[in-house]
PDB file of C-alpha atoms in Angstrom:
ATOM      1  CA  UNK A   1     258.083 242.605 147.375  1.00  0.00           C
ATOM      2  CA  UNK A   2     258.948 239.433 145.678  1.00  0.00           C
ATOM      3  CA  UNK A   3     255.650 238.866 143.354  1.00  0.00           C
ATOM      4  CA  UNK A   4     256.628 236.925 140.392  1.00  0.00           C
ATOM      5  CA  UNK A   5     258.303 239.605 137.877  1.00  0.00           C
ATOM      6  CA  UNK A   6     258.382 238.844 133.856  1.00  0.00           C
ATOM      7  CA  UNK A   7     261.428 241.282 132.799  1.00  0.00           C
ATOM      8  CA  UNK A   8     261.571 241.956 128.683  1.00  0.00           C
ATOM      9  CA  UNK A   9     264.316 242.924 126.496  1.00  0.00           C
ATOM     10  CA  UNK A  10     264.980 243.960 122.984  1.00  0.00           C
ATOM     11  CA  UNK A  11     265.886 239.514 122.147  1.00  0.00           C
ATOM     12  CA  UNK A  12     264.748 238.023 125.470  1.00  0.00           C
ATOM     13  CA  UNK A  13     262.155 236.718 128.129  1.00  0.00           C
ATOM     14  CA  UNK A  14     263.129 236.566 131.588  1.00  0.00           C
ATOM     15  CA  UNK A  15     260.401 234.530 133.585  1.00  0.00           C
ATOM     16  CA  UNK A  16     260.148 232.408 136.779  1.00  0.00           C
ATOM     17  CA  UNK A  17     261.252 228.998 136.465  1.00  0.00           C
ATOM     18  CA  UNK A  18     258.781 225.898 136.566  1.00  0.00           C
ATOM     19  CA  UNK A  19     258.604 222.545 136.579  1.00  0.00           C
ATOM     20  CA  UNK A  20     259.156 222.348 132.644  1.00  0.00           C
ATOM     21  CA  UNK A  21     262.346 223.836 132.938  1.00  0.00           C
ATOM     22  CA  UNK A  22     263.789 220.565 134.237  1.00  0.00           C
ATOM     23  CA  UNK A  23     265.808 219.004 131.458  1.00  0.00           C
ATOM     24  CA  UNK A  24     267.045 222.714 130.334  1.00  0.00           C
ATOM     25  CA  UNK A  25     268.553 223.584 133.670  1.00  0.00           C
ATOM     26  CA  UNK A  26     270.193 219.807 134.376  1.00  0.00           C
ATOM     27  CA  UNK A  27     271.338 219.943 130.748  1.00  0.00           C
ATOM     28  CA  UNK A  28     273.319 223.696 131.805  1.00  0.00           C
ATOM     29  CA  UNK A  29     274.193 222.494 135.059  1.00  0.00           C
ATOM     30  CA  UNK A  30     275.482 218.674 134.145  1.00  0.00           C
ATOM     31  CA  UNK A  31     277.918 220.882 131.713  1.00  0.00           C
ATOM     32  CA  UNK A  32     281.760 220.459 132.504  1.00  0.00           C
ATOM     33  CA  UNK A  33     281.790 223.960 130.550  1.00  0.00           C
ATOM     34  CA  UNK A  34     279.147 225.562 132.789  1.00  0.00           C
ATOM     35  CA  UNK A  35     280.051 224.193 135.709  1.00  0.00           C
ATOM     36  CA  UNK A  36     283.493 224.279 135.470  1.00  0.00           C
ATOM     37  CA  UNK A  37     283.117 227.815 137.389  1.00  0.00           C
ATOM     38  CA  UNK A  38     279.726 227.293 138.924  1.00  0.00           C
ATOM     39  CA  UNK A  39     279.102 226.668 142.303  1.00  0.00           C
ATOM     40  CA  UNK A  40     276.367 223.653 141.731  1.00  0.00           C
ATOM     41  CA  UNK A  41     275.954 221.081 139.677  1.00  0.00           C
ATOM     42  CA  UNK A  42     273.968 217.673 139.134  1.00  0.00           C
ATOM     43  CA  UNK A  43     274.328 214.638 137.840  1.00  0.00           C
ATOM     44  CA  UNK A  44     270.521 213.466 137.426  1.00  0.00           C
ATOM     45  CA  UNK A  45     267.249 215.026 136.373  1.00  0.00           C
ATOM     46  CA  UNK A  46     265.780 213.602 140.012  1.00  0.00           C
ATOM     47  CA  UNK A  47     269.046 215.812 141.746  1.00  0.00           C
ATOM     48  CA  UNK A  48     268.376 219.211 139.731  1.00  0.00           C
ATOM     49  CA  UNK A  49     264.684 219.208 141.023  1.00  0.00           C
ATOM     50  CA  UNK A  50     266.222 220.947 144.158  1.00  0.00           C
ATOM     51  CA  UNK A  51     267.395 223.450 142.053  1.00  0.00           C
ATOM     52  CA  UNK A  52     263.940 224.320 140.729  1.00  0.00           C
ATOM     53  CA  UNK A  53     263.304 224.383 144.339  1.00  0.00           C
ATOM     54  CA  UNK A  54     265.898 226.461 145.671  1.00  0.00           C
ATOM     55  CA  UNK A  55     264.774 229.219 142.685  1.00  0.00           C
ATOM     56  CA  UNK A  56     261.453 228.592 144.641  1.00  0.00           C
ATOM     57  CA  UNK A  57     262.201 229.443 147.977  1.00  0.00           C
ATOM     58  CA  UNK A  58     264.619 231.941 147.139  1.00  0.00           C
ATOM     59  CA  UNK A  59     261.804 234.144 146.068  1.00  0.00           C
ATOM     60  CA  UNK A  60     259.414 232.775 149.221  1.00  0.00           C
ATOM     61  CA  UNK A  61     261.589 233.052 151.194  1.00  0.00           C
ATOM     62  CA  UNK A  62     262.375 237.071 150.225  1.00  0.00           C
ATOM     63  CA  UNK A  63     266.166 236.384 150.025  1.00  0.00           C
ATOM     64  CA  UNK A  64     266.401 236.383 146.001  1.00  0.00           C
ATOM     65  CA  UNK A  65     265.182 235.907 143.054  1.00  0.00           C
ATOM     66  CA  UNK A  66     266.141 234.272 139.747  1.00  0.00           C
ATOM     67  CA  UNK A  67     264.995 234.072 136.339  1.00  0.00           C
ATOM     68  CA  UNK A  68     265.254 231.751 133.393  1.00  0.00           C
ATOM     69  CA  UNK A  69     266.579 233.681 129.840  1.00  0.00           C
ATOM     70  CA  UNK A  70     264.550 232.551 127.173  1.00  0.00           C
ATOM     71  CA  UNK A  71     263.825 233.537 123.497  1.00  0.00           C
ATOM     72  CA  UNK A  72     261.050 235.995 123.251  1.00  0.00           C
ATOM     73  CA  UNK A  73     259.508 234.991 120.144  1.00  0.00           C
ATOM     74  CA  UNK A  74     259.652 230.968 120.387  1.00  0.00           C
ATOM     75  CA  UNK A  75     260.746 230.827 124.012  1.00  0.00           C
ATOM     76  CA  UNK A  76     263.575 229.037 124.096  1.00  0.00           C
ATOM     77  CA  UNK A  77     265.907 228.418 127.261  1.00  0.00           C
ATOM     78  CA  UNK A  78     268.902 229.942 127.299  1.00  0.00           C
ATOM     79  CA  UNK A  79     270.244 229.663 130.636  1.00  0.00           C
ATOM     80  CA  UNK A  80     269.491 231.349 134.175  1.00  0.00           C
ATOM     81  CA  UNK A  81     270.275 234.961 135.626  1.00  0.00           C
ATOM     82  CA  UNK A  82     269.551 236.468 139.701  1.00  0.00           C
ATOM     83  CA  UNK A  83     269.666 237.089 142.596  1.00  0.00           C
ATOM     84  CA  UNK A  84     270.628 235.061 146.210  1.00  0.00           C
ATOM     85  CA  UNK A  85     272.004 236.029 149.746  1.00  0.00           C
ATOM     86  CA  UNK A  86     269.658 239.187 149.355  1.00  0.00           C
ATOM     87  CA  UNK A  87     269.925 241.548 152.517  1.00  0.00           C
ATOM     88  CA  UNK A  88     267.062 243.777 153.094  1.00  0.00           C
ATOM     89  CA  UNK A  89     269.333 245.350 156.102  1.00  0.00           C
ATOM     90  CA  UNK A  90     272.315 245.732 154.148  1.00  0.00           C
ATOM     91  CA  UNK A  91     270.340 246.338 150.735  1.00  0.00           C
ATOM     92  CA  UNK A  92     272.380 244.020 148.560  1.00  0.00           C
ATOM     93  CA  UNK A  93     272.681 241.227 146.776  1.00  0.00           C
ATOM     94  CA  UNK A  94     274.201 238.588 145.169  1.00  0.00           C
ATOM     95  CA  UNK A  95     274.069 238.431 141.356  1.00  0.00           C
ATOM     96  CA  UNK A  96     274.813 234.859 139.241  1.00  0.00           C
ATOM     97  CA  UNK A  97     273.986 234.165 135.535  1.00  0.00           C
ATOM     98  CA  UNK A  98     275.115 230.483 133.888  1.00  0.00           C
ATOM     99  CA  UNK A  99     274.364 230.146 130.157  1.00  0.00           C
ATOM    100  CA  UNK A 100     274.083 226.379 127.838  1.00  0.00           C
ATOM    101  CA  UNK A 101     277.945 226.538 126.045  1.00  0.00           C
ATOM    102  CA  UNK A 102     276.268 227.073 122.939  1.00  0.00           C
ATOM    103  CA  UNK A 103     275.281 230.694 122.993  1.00  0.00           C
ATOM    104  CA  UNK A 104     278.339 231.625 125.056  1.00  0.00           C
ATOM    105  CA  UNK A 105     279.382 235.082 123.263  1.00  0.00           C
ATOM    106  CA  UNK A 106     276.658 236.459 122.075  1.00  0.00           C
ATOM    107  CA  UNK A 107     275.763 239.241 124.158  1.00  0.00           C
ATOM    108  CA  UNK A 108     272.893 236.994 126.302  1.00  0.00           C
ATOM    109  CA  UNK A 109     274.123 238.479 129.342  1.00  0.00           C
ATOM    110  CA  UNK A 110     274.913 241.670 128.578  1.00  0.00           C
ATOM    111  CA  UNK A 111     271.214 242.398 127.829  1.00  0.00           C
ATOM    112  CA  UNK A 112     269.371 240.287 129.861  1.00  0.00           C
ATOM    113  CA  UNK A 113     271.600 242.191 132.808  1.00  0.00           C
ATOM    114  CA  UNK A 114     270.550 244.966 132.244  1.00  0.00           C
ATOM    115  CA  UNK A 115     267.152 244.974 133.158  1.00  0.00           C
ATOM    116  CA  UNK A 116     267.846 242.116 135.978  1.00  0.00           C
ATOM    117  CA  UNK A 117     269.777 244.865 137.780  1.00  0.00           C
ATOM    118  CA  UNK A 118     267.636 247.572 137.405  1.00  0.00           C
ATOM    119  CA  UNK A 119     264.816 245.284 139.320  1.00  0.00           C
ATOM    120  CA  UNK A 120     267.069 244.984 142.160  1.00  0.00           C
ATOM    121  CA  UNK A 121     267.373 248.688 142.450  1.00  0.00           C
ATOM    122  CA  UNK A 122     263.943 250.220 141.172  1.00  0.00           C
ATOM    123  CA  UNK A 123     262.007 247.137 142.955  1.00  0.00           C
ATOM    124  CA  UNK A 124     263.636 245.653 145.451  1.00  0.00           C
ATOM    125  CA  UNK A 125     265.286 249.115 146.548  1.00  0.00           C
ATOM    126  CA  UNK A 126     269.105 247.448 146.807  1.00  0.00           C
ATOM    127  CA  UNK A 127     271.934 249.703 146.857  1.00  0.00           C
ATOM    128  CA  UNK A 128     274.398 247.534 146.106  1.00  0.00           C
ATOM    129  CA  UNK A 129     274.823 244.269 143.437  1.00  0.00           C
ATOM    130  CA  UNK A 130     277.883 241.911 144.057  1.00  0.00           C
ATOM    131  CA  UNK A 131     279.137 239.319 142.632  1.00  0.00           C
ATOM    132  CA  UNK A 132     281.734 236.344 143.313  1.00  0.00           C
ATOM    133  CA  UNK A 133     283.849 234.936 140.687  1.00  0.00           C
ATOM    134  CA  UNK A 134     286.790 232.571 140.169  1.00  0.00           C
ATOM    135  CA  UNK A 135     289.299 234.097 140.217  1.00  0.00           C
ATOM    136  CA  UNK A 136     290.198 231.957 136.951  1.00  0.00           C
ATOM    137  CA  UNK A 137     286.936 232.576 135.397  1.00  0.00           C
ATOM    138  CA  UNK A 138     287.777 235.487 132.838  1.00  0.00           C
ATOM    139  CA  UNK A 139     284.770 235.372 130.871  1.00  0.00           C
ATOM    140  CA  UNK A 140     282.565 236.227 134.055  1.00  0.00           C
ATOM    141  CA  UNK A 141     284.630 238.785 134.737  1.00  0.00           C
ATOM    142  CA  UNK A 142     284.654 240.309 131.445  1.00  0.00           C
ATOM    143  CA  UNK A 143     281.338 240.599 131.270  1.00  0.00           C
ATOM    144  CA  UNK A 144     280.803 242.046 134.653  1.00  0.00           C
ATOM    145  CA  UNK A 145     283.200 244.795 133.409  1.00  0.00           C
ATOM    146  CA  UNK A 146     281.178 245.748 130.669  1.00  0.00           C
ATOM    147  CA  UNK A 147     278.197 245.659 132.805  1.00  0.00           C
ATOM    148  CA  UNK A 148     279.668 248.663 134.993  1.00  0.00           C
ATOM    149  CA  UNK A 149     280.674 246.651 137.983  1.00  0.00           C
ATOM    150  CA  UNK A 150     284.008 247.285 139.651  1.00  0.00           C
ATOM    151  CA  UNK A 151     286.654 245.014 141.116  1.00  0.00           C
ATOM    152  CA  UNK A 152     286.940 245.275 145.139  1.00  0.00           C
ATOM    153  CA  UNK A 153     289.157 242.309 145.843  1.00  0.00           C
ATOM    154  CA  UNK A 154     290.136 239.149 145.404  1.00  0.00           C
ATOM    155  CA  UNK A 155     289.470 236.343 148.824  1.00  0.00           C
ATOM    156  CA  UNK A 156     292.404 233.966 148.407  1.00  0.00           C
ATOM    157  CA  UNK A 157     292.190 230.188 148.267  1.00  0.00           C
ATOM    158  CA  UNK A 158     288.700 231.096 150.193  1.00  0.00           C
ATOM    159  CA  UNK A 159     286.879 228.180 149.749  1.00  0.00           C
ATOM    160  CA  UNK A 160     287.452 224.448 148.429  1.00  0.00           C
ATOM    161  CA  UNK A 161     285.996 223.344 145.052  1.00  0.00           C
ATOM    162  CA  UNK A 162     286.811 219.496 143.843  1.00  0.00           C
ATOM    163  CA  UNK A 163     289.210 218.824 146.303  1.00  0.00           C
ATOM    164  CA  UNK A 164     291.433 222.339 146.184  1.00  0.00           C
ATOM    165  CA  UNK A 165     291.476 225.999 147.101  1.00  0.00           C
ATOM    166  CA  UNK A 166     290.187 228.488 145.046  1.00  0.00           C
ATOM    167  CA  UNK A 167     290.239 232.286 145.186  1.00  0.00           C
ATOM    168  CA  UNK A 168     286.890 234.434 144.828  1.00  0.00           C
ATOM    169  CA  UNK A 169     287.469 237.749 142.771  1.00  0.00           C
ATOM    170  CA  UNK A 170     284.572 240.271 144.563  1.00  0.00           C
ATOM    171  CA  UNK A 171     282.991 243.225 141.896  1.00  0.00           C
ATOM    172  CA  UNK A 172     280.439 245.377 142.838  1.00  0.00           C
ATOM    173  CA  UNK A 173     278.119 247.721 141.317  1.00  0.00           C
ATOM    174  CA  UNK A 174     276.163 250.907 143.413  1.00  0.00           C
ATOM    175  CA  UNK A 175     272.858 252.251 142.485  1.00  0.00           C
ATOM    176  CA  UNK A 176     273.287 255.231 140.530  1.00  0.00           C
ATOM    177  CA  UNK A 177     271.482 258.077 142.867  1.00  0.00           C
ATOM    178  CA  UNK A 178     270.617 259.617 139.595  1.00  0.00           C
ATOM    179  CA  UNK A 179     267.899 256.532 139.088  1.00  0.00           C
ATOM    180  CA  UNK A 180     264.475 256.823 139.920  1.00  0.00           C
TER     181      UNK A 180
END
């Protein structure tokens, strides 16, 4: 169920992450901009190695799966998109994406998304995608808009993050029983 899966798109490579992907994920998740809404960070290359490993043993594991964005022509890391807290019972998951500050707005995303979503319903036969944003975090949930999801509700001052309460906005998006 959870072979390693190269996705394409019209700009983009989404791949498995490996060991080379080191310095490009501590350099997105060391970010005050990334992080700033992100649920993990590090503050040394020798830390973000359980990262890599987490994206590991997600997929063992069978409870998600997550893949680095990259440039299709010269391969280039862009940031990270997937899938965690996958439930073969409930079929859902999960979905996260962080991107490097630098190619914030320009539709990364959006089209990477796209075929990251379709996976979890073609291939990993989930009815349901969720996601869980700051409630502060407009961007995020923006983009989750124009990717179809819908807002469910908001979990007030649900969890603590750098000493204070914040609130978890909840969108969703169903499998279309039209797809194959």
């Amino acid at each position: 169920m959870f072979a390693s899966h190269t996705l394409y798109t019209d700009r983009f490579l989404l791949r498995q992450f490996h060991p080379n992907d080191l310095a490009s994920v501590f350099k997105g998740l060391s970010h005050p901009d990334v992080i700033r809404y992100y649920g993990v960070s590090y503050s040394s290359l020798e830390e973000t190695h359980d990262q890599l490993t987490w994206f590991n043993d997600l997929q063992k594991n069978e409870a998600g799966i997550w893949w680095a964005i990259c440039d299709k022509g010269n391969h280039k890391f862009y940031g990270a998109i997937g899938f965690n807290d996958l439930s073969k019972i409930d079929k859902k998951a999960e979905i996260g994406f962080w991107l490097l500050p630098e190619y914030w707005g320009t539709g990364i995303i959006k089209e990477a998304a796209n075929p990251v979503c379709d996976y979890a319903f073609e291939k990993l036969s989930l009815r349901k995608i969720e996601a869980m944003v700051e409630t502060e975090n407009e961007n995020s949930k923006k983009i989750l808009r124009k990717l179809g999801f819908d807002y469910q509700e908001t979990m007030k001052n649900c969890e603590i993050k750098n000493d204070r309460f914040i609130s978890l906005a909840i969108y969703a998006k169903l499998k279309n029983d039209n797809m194959t």
